[in-house]
Coordinates of C-alpha atoms in Angstrom, one line a residue:
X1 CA 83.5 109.0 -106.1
X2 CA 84.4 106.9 -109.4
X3 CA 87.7 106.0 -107.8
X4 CA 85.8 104.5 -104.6
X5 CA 83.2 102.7 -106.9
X6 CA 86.2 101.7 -109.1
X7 CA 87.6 100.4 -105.3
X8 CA 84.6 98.2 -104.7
X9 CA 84.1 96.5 -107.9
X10 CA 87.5 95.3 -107.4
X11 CA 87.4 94.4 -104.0
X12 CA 84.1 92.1 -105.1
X13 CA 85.6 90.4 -107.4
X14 CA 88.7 89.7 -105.6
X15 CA 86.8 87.9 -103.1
X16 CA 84.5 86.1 -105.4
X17 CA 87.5 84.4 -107.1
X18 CA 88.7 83.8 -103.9
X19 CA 86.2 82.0 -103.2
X20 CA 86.0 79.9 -106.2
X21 CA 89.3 79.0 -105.4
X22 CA 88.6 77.6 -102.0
X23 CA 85.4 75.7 -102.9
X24 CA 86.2 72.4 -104.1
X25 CA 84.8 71.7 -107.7
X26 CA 81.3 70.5 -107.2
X27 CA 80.6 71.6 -104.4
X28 CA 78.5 74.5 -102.5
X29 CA 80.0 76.7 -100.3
X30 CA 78.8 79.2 -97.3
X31 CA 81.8 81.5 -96.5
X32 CA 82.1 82.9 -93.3
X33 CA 84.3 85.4 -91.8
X34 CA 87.8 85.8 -93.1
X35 CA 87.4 83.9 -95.7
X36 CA 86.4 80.9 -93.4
X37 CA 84.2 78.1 -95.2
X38 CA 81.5 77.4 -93.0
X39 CA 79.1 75.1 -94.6
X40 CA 79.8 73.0 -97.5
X41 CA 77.8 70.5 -99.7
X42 CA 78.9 68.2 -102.6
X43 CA 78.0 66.1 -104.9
X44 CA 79.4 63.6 -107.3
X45 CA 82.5 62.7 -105.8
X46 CA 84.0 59.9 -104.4
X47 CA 86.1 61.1 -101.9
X48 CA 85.7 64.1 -99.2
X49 CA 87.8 67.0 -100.6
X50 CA 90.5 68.5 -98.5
X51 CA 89.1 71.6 -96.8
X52 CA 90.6 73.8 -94.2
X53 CA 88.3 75.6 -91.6
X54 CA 85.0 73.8 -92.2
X55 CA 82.2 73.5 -89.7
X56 CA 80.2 71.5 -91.7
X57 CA 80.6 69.0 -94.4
X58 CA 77.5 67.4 -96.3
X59 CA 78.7 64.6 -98.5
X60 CA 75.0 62.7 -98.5
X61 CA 74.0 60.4 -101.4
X62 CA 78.0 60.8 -103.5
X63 CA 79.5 57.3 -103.9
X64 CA 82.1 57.2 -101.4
X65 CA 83.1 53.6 -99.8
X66 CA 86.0 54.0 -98.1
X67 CA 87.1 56.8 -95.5
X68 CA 90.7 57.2 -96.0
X69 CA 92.4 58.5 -92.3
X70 CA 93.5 61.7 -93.8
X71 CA 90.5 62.7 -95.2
X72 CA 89.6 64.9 -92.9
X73 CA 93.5 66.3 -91.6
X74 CA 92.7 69.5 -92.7
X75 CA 89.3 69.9 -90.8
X76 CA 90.1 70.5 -87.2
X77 CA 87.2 72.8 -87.0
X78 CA 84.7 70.4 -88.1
X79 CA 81.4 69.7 -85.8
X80 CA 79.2 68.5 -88.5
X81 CA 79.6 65.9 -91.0
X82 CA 76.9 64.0 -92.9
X83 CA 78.5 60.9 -95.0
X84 CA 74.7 59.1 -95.5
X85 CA 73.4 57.1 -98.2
X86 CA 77.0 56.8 -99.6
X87 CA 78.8 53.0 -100.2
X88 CA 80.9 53.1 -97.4
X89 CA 82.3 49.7 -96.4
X90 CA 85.5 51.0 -94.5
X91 CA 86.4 53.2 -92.5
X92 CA 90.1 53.8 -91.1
X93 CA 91.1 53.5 -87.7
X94 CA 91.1 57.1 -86.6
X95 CA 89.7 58.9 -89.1
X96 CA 87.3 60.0 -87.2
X97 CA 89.2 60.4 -84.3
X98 CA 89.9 63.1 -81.2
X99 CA 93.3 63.8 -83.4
X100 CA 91.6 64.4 -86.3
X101 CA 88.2 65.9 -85.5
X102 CA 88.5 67.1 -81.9
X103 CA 85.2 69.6 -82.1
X104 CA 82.7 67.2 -83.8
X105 CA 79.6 66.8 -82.5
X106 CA 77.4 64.9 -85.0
X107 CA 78.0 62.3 -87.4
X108 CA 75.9 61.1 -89.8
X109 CA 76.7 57.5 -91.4
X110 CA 73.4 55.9 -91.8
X111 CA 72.5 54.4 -94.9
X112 CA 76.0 52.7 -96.0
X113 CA 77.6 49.2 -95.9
X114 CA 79.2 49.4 -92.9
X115 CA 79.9 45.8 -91.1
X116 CA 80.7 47.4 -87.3
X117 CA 80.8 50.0 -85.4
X118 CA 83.7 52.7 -86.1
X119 CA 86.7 52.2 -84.0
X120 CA 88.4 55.4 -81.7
X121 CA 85.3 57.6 -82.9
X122 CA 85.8 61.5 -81.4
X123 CA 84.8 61.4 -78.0
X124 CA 83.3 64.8 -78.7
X125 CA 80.5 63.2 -80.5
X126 CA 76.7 64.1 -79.3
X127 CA 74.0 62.8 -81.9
X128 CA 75.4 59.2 -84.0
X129 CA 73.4 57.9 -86.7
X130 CA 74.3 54.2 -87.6
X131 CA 71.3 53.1 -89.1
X132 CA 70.3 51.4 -91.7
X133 CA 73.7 49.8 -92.5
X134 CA 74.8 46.0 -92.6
X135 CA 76.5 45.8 -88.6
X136 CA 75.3 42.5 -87.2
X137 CA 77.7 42.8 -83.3
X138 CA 77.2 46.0 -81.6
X139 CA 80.1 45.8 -78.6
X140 CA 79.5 48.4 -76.5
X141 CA 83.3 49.2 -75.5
X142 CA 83.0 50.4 -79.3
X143 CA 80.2 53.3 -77.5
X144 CA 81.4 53.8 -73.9
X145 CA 84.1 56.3 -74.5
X146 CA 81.1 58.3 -75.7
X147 CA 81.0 60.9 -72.6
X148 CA 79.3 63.0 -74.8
X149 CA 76.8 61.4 -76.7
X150 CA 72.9 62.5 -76.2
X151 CA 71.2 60.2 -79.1
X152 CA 72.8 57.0 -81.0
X153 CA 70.8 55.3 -83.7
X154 CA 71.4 51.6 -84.6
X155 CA 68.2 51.5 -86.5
X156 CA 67.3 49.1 -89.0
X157 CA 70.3 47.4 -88.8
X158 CA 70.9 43.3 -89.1
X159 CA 72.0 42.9 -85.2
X160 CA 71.4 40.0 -83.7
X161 CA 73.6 40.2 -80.4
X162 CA 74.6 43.0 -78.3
X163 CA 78.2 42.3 -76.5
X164 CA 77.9 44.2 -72.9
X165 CA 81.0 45.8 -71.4
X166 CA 83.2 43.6 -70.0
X167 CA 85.7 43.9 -67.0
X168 CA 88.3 44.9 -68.8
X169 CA 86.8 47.7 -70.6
X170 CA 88.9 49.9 -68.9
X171 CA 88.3 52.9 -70.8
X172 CA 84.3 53.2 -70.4
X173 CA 84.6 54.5 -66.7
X174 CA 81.3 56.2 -66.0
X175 CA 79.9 55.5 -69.2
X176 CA 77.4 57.3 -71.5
X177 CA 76.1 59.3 -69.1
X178 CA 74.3 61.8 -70.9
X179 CA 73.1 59.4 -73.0
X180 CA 69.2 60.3 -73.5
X181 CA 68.0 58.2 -76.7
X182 CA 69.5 54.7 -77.4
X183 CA 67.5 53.0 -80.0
X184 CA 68.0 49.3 -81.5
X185 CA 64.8 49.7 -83.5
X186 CA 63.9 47.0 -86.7
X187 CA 67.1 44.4 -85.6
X188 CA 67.3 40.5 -85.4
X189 CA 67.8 41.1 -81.4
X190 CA 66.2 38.1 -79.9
X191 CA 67.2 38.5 -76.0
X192 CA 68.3 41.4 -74.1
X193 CA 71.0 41.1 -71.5
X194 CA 70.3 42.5 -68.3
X195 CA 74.2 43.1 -68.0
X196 CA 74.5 46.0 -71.5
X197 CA 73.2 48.8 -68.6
X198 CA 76.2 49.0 -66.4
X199 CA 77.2 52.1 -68.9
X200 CA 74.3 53.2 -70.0
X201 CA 72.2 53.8 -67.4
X202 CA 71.3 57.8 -67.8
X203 CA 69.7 56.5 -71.1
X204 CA 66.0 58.0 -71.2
X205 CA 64.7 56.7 -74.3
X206 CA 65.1 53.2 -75.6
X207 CA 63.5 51.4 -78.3
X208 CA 63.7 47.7 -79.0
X209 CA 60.6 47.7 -81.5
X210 CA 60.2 45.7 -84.3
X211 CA 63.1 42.6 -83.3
X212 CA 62.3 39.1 -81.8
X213 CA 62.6 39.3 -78.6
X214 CA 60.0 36.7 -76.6
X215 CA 60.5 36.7 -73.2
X216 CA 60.9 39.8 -70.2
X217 CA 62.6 39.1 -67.4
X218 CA 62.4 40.0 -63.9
X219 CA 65.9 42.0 -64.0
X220 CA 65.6 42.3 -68.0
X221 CA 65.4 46.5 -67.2
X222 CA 67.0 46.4 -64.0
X223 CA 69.7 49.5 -63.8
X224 CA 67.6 52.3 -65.7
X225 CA 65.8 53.8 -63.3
X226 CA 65.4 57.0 -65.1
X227 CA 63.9 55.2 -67.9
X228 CA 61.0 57.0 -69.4
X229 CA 60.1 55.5 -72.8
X230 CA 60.1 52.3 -73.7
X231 CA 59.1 51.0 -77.0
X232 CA 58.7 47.0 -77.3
X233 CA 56.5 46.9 -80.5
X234 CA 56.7 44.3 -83.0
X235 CA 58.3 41.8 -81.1
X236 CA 57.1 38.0 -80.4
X237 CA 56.7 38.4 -76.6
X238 CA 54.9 36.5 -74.6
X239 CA 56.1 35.6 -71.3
X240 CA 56.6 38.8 -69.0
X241 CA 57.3 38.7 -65.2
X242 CA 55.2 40.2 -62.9
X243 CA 58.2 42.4 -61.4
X244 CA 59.8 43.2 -64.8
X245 CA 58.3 46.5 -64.9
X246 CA 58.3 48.2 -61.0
X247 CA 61.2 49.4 -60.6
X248 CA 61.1 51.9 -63.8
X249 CA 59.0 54.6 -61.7
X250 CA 59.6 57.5 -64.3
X251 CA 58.3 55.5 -66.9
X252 CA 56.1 57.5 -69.2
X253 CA 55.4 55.5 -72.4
X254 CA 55.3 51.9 -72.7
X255 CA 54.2 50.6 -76.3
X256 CA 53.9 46.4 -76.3
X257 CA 52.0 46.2 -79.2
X258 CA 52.4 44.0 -81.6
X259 CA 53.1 41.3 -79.6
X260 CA 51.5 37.5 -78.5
X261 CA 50.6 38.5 -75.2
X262 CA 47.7 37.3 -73.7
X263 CA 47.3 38.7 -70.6
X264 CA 47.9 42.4 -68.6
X265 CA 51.4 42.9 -66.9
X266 CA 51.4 42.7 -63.7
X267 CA 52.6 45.5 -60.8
X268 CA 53.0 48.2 -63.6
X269 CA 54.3 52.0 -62.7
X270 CA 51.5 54.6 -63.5
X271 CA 52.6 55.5 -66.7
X272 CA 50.9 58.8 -69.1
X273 CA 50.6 56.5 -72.1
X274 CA 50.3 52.7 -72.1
X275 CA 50.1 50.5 -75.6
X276 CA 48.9 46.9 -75.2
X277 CA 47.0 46.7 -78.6
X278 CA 47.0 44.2 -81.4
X279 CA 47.8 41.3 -79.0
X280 CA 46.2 38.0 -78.0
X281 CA 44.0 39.1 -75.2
X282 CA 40.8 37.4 -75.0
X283 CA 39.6 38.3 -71.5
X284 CA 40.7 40.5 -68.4
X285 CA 39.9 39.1 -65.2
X286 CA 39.1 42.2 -62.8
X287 CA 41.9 41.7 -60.7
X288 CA 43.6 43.4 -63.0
X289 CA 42.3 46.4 -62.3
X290 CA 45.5 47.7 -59.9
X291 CA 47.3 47.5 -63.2
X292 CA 45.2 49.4 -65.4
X293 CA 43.1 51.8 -63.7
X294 CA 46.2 53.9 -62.9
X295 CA 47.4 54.6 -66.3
X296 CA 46.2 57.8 -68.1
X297 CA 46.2 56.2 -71.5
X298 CA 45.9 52.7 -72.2
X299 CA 45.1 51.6 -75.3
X300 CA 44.1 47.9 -75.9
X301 CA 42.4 47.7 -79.3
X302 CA 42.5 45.2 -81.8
X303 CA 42.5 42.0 -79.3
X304 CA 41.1 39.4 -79.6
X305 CA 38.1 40.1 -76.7
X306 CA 35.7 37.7 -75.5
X307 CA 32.7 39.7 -75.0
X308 CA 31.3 38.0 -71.8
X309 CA 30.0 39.0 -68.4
X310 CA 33.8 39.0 -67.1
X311 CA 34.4 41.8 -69.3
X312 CA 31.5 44.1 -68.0
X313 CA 34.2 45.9 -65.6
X314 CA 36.1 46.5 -68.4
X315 CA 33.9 48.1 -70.9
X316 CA 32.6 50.4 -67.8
X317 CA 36.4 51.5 -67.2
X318 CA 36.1 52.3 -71.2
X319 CA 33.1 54.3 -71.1
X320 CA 34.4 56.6 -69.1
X321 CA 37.5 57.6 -71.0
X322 CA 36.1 57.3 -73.9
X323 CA 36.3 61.2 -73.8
X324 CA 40.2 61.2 -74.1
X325 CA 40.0 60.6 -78.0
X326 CA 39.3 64.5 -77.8
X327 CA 42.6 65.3 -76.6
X328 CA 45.3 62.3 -78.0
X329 CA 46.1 61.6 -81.4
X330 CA 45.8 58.0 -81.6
X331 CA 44.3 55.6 -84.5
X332 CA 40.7 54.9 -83.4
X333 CA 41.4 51.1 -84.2
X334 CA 43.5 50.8 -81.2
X335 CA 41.8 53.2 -78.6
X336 CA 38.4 51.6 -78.7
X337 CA 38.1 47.9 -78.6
X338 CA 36.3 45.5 -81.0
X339 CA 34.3 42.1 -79.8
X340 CA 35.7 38.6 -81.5
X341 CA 33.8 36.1 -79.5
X342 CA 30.6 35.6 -79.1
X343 CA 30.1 35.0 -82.4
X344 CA 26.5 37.5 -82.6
X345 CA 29.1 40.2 -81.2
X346 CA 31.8 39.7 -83.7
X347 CA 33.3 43.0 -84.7
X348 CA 30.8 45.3 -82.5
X349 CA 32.8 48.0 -81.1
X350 CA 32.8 48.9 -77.6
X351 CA 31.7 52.5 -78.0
X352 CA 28.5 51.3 -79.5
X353 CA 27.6 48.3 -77.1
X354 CA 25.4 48.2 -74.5
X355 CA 26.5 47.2 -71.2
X356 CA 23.9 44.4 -71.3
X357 CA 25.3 42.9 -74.4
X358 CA 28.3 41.6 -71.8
X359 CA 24.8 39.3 -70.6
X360 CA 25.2 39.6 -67.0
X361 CA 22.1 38.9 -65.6
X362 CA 23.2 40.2 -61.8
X363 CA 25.6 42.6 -60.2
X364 CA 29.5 40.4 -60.3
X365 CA 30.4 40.4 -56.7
X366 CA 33.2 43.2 -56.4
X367 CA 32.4 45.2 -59.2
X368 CA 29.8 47.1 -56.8
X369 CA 27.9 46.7 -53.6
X370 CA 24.8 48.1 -52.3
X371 CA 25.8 51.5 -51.7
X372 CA 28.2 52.7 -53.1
X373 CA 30.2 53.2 -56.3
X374 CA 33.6 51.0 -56.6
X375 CA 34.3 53.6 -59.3
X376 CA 33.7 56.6 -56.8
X377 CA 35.3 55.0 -53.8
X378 CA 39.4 54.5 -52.9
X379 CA 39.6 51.1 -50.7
X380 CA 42.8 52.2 -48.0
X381 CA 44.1 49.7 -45.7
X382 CA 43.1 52.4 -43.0
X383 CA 39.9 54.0 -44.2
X384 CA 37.3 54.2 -47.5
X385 CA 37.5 57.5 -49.0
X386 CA 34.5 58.1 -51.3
X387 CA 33.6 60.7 -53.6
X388 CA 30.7 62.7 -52.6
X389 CA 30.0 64.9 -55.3
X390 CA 31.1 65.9 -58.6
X391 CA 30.5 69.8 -59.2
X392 CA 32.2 71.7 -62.1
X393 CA 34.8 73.5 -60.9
X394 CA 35.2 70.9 -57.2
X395 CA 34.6 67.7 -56.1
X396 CA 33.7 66.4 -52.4
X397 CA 35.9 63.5 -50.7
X398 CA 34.4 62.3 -47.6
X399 CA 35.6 59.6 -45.4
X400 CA 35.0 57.9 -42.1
X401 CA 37.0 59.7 -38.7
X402 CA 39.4 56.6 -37.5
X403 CA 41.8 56.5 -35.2
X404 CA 44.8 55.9 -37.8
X405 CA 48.1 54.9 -36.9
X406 CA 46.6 53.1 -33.8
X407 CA 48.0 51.2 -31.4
X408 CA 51.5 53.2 -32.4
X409 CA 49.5 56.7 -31.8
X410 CA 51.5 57.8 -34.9
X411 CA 50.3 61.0 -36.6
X412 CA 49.3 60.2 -39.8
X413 CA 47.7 62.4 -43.0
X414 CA 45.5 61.9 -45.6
X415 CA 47.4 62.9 -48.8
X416 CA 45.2 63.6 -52.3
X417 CA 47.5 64.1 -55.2
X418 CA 45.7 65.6 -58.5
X419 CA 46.6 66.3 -61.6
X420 CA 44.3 66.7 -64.9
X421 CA 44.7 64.5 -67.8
X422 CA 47.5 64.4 -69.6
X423 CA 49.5 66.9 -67.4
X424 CA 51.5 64.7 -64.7
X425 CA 54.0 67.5 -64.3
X426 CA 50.9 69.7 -63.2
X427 CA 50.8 67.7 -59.8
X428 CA 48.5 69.5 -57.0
X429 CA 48.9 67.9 -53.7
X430 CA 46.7 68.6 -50.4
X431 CA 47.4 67.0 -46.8
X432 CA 44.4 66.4 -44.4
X433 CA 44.1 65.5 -41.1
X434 CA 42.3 62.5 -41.2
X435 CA 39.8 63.2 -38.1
X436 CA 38.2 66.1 -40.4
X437 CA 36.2 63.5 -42.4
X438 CA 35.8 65.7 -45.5
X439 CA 37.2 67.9 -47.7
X440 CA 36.6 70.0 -50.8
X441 CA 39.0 70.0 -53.4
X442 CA 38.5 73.2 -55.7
X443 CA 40.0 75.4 -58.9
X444 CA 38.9 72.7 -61.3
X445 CA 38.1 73.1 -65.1
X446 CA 34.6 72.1 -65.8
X447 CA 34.4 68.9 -67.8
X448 CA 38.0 67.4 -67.6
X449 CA 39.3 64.6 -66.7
X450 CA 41.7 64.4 -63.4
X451 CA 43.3 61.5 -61.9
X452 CA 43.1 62.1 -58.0
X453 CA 45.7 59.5 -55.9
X454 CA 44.7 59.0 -52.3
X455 CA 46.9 57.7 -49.3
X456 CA 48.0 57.7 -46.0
X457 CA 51.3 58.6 -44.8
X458 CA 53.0 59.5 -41.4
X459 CA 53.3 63.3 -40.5
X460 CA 56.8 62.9 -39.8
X461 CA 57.9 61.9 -43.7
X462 CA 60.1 64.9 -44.5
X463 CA 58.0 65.0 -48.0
X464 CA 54.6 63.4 -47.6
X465 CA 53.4 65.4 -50.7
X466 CA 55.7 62.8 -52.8
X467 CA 54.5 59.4 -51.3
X468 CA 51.6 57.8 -53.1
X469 CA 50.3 54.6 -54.6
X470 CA 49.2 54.5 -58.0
X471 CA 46.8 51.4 -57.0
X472 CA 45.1 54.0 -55.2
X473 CA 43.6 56.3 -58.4
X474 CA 40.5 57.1 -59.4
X475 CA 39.8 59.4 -62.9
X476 CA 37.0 61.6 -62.4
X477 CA 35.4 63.9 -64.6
X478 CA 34.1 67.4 -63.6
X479 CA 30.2 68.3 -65.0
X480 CA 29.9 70.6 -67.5
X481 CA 29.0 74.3 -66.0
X482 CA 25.0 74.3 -66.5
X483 CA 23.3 76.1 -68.3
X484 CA 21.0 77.3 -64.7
X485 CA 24.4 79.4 -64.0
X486 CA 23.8 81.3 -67.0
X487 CA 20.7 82.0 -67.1
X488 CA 21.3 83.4 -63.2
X489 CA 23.8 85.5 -64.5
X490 CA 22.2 86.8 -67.1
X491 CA 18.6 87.5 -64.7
X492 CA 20.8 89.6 -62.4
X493 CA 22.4 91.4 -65.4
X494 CA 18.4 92.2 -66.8
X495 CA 17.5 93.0 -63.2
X496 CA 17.2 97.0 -62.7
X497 CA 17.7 96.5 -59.0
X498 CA 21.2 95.0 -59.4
X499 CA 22.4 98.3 -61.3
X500 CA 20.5 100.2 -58.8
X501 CA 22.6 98.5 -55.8
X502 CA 25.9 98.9 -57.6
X503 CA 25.2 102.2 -57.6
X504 CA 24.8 102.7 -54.3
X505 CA 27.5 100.8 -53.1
X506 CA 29.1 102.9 -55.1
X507 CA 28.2 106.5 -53.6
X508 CA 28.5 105.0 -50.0
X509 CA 32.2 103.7 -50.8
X510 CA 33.0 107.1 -52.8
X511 CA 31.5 109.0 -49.4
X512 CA 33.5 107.1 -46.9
X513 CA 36.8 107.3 -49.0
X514 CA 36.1 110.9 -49.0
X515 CA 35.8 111.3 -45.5

């Protein structure tokens, strides 16, 4: 027994000076098996030590400022390496490169002095962080080789042009095309070329806040169709064209805040989450309306509003999602507007106003008619579908029989698509034969908010369920369940008779099974 505890002493510290030995002075080190340094952290050095069989190297906040192309020889291995807030000024052609660190698949370099973008970087590379350095050109033939690269960050940077591809960037072939986050956040960028997409068009996330871009073109976006969020804040723009926006039909989130925009864009995708605040807006004429009713949030706070009878529509669309501040995290500032003109009206806030404040003395012609509800009522080219009746749980769509499709005879359907607030993914869709007239939609959550889409579509499409407008969505809100229910519930429960029927519903069942 003492010669096998005698055995295991030595064995221990045989391996701890081992391991001293391979952990550069300094420096912290996770050993792995045999021997193998896993994860290592220094500090106080000025040059990356020579380590064999890394997987990750954190050199963050030493003074390094230049990478020397054999500083990493040693490291084939290596998949992580953090060199931020360092001096780094240079970095040699191929130090980072497929020879040198075929494996790695993040790189961390933000926070340095770094003029450009690293030439012949690892192709291996998923997640780049290039932020917050001194690069004023970003070409992307630097990027393109990238096949790998799910996020690049070229935040808070000093660039002021971005060099598309070129026809003789032979070596970007497909391009970064599992590229999901591509951000050129807090730049000098003052125009964005239409042309930069032709290898990047996977990219799902893109952010252009906080530049100086003023203008949107028509074919500013065109290319990224997958596109889902796009952040403009904190630009100067002011000019956008109506079309600049259609085509990006998975859009999700669309921030242009923080601009000088004076007026809603127009022929917008339905999008979850829509920021227009802090921008010149005095008034929204109702026309408008195909543009904002079918996004879930829109937030359009801290404008300038004119408080005026023009705006009545408005406020009425506000009232009723005035609920969602339940459910989204959002500054109350932005979600719920402020008056700035008249001058009696000056800073009252919408949630507190009166309709009649808005002083319109009469109905505005097309904000409602005699009998019926604009805000309860889908205007088809085919037929009106209205809502008639809002339970807790359902809600009742009538409209009139027509002969649709006429003079082709085509078969067509009426299509209701519904989801709840806040849960597009969630999608429920129904198909009705228009000559029915009515229909029930049911299995709803008392006192939500669902956005119901209506159309009509021929019976032949191979996927009607799919096909749907987004100028044709209403948001309804179910009723609370009342409070009649319970007390019915609870009667039946007081009620002698009802345990005296169970019962013998019970016996009768119990005799028949017998039998």
């Amino acid at each position: 027994m003492e010669i096998m505890g005698l055995f295991h002493i030595l064995t221990l510290v045989i391996t701890t000076c081992h391991m001293t030995s391979t952990c550069p002075d300094g420096c912290q080190c996770d050993e792995g098996q045999e021997n193998k340094l896993m994860h290592v952290t220094c500090q106080g050095r000025d040059t990356i030590p020579l380590m064999k069989n890394v997987l990750s190297i954190n050199m963050s906040a030493n003074s390094i400022s230049v990478m020397h192309g054999k500083s990493l020889e040693k490291s084939p291995t290596l998949k992580m390496l953090d060199l931020s807030f360092n001096n780094i000024n240079r970095i040699e052609i191929d130090a980072i490169g497929a020879g040198v660190v075929p494996e790695l698949v993040s790189l961390n370099l933000s926070h340095n002095h770094l003029t450009s973008v690293p030439k012949n970087i690892t192709p291996s590379l998923q997640y780049i962080r290039l932020s917050s350095n001194d690069i004023d050109i970003v070409r992307l033939s630097d990027l393109c080789h990238l096949k790998n690269a799910i996020h690049v960050y070229l935040d808070h940077n000093k660039l002021g042009e971005i060099i598309p591809t070129g026809q003789h960037d032979e070596d970007c072939g497909v391009g970064l095309e599992k590229l999901e986050i591509l951000s050129f956040r807090d730049n000098l960028i003052e125009k964005i070329d239409r042309t930069m997409w032709k290898h990047v068009r996977s990219v799902r996330y893109l952010s252009f806040a906080y530049n100086g871009i003023k203008t949107l073109k028509e074919d500013t976006f065109k290319g990224l169709r997958g596109l889902r969020y796009l952040d403009l804040t904190g630009n100067r723009i002011k000019t956008i064209h109506p079309k600049t926006f259609k085509h990006l039909q998975d859009l999700k989130f669309l921030s242009l805040s923080r601009n000088y925009i004076d007026d809603i864009p127009d022929e917008l995708p339905m999008i979850e989450w829509f920021d227009i605040s802090n921008n010149r807006i005095t008034v929204v004429p109702e026309k408008k309306k195909i543009s904002l009713y079918p996004q879930e949030v829109f937030l359009f706070g801290q404008n300038p509003l004119n408080c005026v009878c023009e705006m009545l529509w408005l406020k009425e669309l506000f009232d009723t999602r005035e609920y969602q501040l339940k459910y989204i995290d959002v500054e109350t500032e932005k979600f719920i507007p402020a008056c700035s003109s008249p001058d009696h009206l000056h800073g009252d806030t919408w949630d507190v106003l009166a309709n009649e404040a808005f002083g319109c003395n009469q109905p505005l012609s097309g904000t409602a008619n005699e009998d019926e509800d604009d805000n309860l009522l889908w205007r088809l080219k085919d037929l009106s579908v209205r809502i008639a009746e809002i339970g807790d749980t359902y809600l009742k769509v009538e409209w009139d029989s027509v002969n649709i499709g006429v003079p082709s005879k085509e078969k067509h359907v009426v299509v209701f698509n519904i989801h709840k607030f806040g849960r597009k993914k969630q999608l429920t869709s129904v198909s009705v034969h228009p000559q029915i007239g009515r229909y029930v939609l049911k299995a709803l959550s008392p006192a939500s908010g669902y956005i119901i889409c209506v159309t009509v579509v021929s019976e032949k499409l191979q996927e009607p369920r799919n096909v749907y407008s987004s100028d044709n969505c209403l948001e309804i809100v179910t009723r609370e369940t009342t409070g009649t229910e319970v007390y019915w519930v609870w009667h039946m429960l007081m009620n002698p008779t009802f345990y005296l029927s169970v019962i013998t519903l019970s016996v009768l069942v119990l005799y028949f099974n017998v039998w």
